[in-house]
PDB file of C-alpha atoms in Angstrom:
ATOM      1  CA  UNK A   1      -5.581  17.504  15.090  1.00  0.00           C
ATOM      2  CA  UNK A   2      -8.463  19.653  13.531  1.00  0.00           C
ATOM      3  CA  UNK A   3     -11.473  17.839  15.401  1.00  0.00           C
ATOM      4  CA  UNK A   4     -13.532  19.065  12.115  1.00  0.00           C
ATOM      5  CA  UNK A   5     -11.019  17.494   9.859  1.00  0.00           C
ATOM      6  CA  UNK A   6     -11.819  14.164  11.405  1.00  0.00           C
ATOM      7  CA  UNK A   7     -12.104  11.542   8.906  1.00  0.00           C
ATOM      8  CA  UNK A   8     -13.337   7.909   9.625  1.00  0.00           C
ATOM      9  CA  UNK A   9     -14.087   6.375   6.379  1.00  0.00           C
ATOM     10  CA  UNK A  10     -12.911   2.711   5.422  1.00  0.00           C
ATOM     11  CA  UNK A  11     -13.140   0.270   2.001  1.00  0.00           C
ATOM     12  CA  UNK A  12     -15.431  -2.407   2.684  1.00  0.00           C
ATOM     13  CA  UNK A  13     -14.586  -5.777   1.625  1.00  0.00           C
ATOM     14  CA  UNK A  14     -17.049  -5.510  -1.243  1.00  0.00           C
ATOM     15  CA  UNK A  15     -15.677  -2.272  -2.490  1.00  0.00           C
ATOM     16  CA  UNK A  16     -12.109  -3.915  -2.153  1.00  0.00           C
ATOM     17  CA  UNK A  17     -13.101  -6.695  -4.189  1.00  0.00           C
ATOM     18  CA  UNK A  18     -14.646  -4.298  -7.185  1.00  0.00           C
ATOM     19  CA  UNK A  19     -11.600  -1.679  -6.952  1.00  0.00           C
ATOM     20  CA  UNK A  20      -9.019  -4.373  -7.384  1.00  0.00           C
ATOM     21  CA  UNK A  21     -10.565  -5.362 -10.551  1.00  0.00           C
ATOM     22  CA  UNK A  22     -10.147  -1.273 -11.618  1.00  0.00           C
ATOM     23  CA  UNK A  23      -6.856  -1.199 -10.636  1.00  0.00           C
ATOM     24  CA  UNK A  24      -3.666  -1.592 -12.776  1.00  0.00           C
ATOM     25  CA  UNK A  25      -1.349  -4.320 -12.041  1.00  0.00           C
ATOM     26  CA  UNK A  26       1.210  -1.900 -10.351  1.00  0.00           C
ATOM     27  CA  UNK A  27      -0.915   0.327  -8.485  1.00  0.00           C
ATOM     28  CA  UNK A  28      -3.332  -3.207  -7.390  1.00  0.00           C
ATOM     29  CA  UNK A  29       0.123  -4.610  -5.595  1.00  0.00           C
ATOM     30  CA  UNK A  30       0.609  -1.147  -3.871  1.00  0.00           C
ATOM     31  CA  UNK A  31      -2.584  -0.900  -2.930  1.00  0.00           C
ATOM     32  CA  UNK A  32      -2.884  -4.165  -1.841  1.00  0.00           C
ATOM     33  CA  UNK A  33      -0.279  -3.967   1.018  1.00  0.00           C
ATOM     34  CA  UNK A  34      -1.591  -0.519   2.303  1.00  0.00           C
ATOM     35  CA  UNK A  35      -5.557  -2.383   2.537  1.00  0.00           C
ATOM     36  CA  UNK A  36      -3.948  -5.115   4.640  1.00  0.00           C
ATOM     37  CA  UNK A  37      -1.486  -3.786   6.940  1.00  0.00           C
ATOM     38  CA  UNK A  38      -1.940   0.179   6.404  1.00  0.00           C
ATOM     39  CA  UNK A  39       1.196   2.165   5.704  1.00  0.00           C
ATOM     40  CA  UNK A  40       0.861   5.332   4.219  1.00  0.00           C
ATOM     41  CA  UNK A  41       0.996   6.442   0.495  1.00  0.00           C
ATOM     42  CA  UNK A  42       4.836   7.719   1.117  1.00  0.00           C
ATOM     43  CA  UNK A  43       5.889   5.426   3.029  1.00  0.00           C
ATOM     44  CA  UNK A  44       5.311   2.648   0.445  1.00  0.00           C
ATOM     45  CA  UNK A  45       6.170   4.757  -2.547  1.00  0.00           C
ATOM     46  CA  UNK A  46      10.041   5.494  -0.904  1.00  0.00           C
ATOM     47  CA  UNK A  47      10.178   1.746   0.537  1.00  0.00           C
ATOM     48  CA  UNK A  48      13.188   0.084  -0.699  1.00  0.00           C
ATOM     49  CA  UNK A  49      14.514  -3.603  -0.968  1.00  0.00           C
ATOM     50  CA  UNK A  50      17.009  -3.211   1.814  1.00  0.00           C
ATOM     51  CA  UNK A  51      13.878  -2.449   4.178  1.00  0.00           C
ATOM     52  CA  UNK A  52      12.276  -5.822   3.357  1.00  0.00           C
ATOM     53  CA  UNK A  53      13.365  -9.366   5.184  1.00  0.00           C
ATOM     54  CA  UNK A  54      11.255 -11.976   3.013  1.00  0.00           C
ATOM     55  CA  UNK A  55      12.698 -14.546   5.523  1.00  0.00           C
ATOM     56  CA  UNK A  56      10.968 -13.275   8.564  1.00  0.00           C
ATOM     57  CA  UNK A  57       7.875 -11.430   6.460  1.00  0.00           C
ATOM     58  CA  UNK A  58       8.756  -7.840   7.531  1.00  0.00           C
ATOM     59  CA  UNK A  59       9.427  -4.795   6.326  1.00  0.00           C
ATOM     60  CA  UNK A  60      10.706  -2.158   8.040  1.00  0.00           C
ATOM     61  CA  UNK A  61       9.369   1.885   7.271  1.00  0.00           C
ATOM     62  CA  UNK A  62      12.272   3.859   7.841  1.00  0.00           C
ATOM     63  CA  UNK A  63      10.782   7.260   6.339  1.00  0.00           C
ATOM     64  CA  UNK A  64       7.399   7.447   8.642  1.00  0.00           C
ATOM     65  CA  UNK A  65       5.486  11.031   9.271  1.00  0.00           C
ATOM     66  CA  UNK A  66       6.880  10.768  12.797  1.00  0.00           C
ATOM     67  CA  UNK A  67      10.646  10.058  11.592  1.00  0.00           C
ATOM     68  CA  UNK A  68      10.739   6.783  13.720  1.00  0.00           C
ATOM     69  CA  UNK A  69      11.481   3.426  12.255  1.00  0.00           C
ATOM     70  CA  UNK A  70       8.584   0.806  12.287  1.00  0.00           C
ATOM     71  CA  UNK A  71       8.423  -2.892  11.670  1.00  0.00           C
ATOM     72  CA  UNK A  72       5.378  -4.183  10.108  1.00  0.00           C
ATOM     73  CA  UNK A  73       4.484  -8.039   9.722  1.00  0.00           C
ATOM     74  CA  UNK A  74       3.553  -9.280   6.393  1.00  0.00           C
ATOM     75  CA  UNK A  75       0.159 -11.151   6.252  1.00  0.00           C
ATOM     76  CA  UNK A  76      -0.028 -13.557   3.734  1.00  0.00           C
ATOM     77  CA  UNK A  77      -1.582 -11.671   0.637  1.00  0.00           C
ATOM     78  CA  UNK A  78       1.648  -8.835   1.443  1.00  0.00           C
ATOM     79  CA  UNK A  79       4.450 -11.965   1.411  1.00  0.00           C
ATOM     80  CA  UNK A  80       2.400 -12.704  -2.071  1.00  0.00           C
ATOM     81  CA  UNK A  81       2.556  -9.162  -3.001  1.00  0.00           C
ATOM     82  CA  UNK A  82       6.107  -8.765  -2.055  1.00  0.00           C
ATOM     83  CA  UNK A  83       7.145 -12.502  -3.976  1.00  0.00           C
ATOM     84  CA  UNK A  84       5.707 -11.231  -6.662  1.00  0.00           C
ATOM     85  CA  UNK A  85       7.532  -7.895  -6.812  1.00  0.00           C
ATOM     86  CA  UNK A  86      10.699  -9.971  -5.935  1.00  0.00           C
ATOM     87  CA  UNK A  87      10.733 -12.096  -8.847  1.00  0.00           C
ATOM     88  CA  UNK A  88      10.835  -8.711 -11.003  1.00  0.00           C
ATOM     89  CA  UNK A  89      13.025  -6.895  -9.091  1.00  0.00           C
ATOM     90  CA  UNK A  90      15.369  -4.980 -11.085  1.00  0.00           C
ATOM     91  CA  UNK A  91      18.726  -4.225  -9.935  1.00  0.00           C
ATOM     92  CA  UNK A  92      19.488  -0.860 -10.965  1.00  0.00           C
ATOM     93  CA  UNK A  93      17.002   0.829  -8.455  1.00  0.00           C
ATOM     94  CA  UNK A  94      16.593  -0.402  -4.963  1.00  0.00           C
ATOM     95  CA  UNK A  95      12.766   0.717  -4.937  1.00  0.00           C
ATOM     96  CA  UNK A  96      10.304  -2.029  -4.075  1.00  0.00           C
ATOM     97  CA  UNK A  97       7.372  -0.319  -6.065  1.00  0.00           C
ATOM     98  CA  UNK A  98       7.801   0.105  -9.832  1.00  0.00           C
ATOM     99  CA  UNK A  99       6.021   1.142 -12.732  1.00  0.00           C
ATOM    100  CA  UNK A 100       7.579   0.789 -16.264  1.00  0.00           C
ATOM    101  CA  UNK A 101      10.665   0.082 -14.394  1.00  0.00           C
ATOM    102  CA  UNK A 102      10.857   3.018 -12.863  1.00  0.00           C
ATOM    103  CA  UNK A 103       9.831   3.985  -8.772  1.00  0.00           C
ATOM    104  CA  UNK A 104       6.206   5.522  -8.577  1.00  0.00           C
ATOM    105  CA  UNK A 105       6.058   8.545  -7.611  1.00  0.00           C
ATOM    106  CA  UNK A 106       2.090   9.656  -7.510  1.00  0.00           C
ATOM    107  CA  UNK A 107      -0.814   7.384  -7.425  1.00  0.00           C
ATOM    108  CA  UNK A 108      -3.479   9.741  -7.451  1.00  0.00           C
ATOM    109  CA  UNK A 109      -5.167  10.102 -10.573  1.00  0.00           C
ATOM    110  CA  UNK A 110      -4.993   6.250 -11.116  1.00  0.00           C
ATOM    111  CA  UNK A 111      -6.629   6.090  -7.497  1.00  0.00           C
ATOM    112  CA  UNK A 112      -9.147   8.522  -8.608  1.00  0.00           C
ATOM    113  CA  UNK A 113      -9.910   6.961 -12.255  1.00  0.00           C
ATOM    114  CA  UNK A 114      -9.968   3.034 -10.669  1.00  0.00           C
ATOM    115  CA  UNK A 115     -12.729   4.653  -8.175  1.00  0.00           C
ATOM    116  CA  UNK A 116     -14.414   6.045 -10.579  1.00  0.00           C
ATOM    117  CA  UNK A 117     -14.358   2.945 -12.696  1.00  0.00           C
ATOM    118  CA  UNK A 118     -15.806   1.113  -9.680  1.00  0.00           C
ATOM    119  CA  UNK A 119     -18.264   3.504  -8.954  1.00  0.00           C
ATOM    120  CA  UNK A 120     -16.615   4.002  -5.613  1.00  0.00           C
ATOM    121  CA  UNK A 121     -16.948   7.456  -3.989  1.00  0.00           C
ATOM    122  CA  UNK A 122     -15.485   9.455  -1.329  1.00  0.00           C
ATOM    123  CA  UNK A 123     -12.608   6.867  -1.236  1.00  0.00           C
ATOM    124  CA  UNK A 124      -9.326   8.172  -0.463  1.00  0.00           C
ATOM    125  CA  UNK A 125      -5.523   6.643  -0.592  1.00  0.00           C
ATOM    126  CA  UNK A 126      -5.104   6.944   3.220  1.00  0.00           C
ATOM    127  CA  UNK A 127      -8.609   6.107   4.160  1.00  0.00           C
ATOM    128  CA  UNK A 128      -6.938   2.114   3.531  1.00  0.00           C
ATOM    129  CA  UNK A 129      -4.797   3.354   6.984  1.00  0.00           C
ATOM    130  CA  UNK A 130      -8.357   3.252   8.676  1.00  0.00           C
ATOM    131  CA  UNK A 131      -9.463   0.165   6.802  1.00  0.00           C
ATOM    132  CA  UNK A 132      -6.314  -2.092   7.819  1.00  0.00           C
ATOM    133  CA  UNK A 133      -6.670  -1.341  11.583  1.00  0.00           C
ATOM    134  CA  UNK A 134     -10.718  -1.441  11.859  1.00  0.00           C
ATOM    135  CA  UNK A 135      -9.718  -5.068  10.312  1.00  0.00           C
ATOM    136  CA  UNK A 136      -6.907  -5.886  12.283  1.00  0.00           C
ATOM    137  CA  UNK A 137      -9.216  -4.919  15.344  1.00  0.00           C
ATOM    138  CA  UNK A 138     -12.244  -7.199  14.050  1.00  0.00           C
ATOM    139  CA  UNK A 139      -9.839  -9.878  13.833  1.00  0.00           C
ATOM    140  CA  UNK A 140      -8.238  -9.231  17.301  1.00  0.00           C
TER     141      UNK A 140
END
């Protein structure tokens, strides 16, 4: 990696709090899962329902930057996320992440706009990656 291109930014709790107000429905659910447990943007956007066990509160990320297959644990606000989604689940797409019934496919300018509504700067999609593990680390 480009030691220049180094990036270590992360979304305080506070700035959470204020963004998730900003953000629609759709994109707040999204969102929600990468702050906690820190996928990235594409691997949410292409995760489908075959890839999540509700039972054992996992999800698997089969399309990853490295092309190897992960597991990730839910925490409790994800299984809420992911009941949520559930209950609307429509059954002519197999995409977990939907808006007006049809899979997302850029989240970028709503990112942008609910930042800009929150008077968040210098925020960026993946910098929830670094937020999720500094917090995972805090909590041990």
């Amino acid at each position: 990696p480009n030691p220049q291109n180094e990036r270590d930014r992360i979304a305080t709790p506070e700035e959470w709090e204020i963004l998730k107000s900003k953000l629609a429905p759709h994109l707040r659910r999204l969102l929600s899962v990468a702050y906690d447990v820190g996928p990235r943007k594409g691997e949410l956007l292409n995760l489908e329902w075959s890839d999540v066990d509700m039972r054992r509160k996992e999800f698997v990320l089969r399309r990853t930057k490295n092309g190897e297959a992960r597991v990730v644990p839910m925490t409790p606000p994800v299984h809420q996320v992911f009941t949520e989604l559930w209950k609307e689940r429509r059954l002519d797409t197999n995409r977990v992440f939907l808006y007006n019934d049809r899979p997302i496919q850029r989240i970028g300018t709503a990112f942008k706009a609910a930042c800009r509504r929150a008077g968040i700067t210098n925020l960026r999609i993946h910098d929830f990656r670094h937020t999720a593990s500094t917090n995972m680390r805090r909590a041990g």
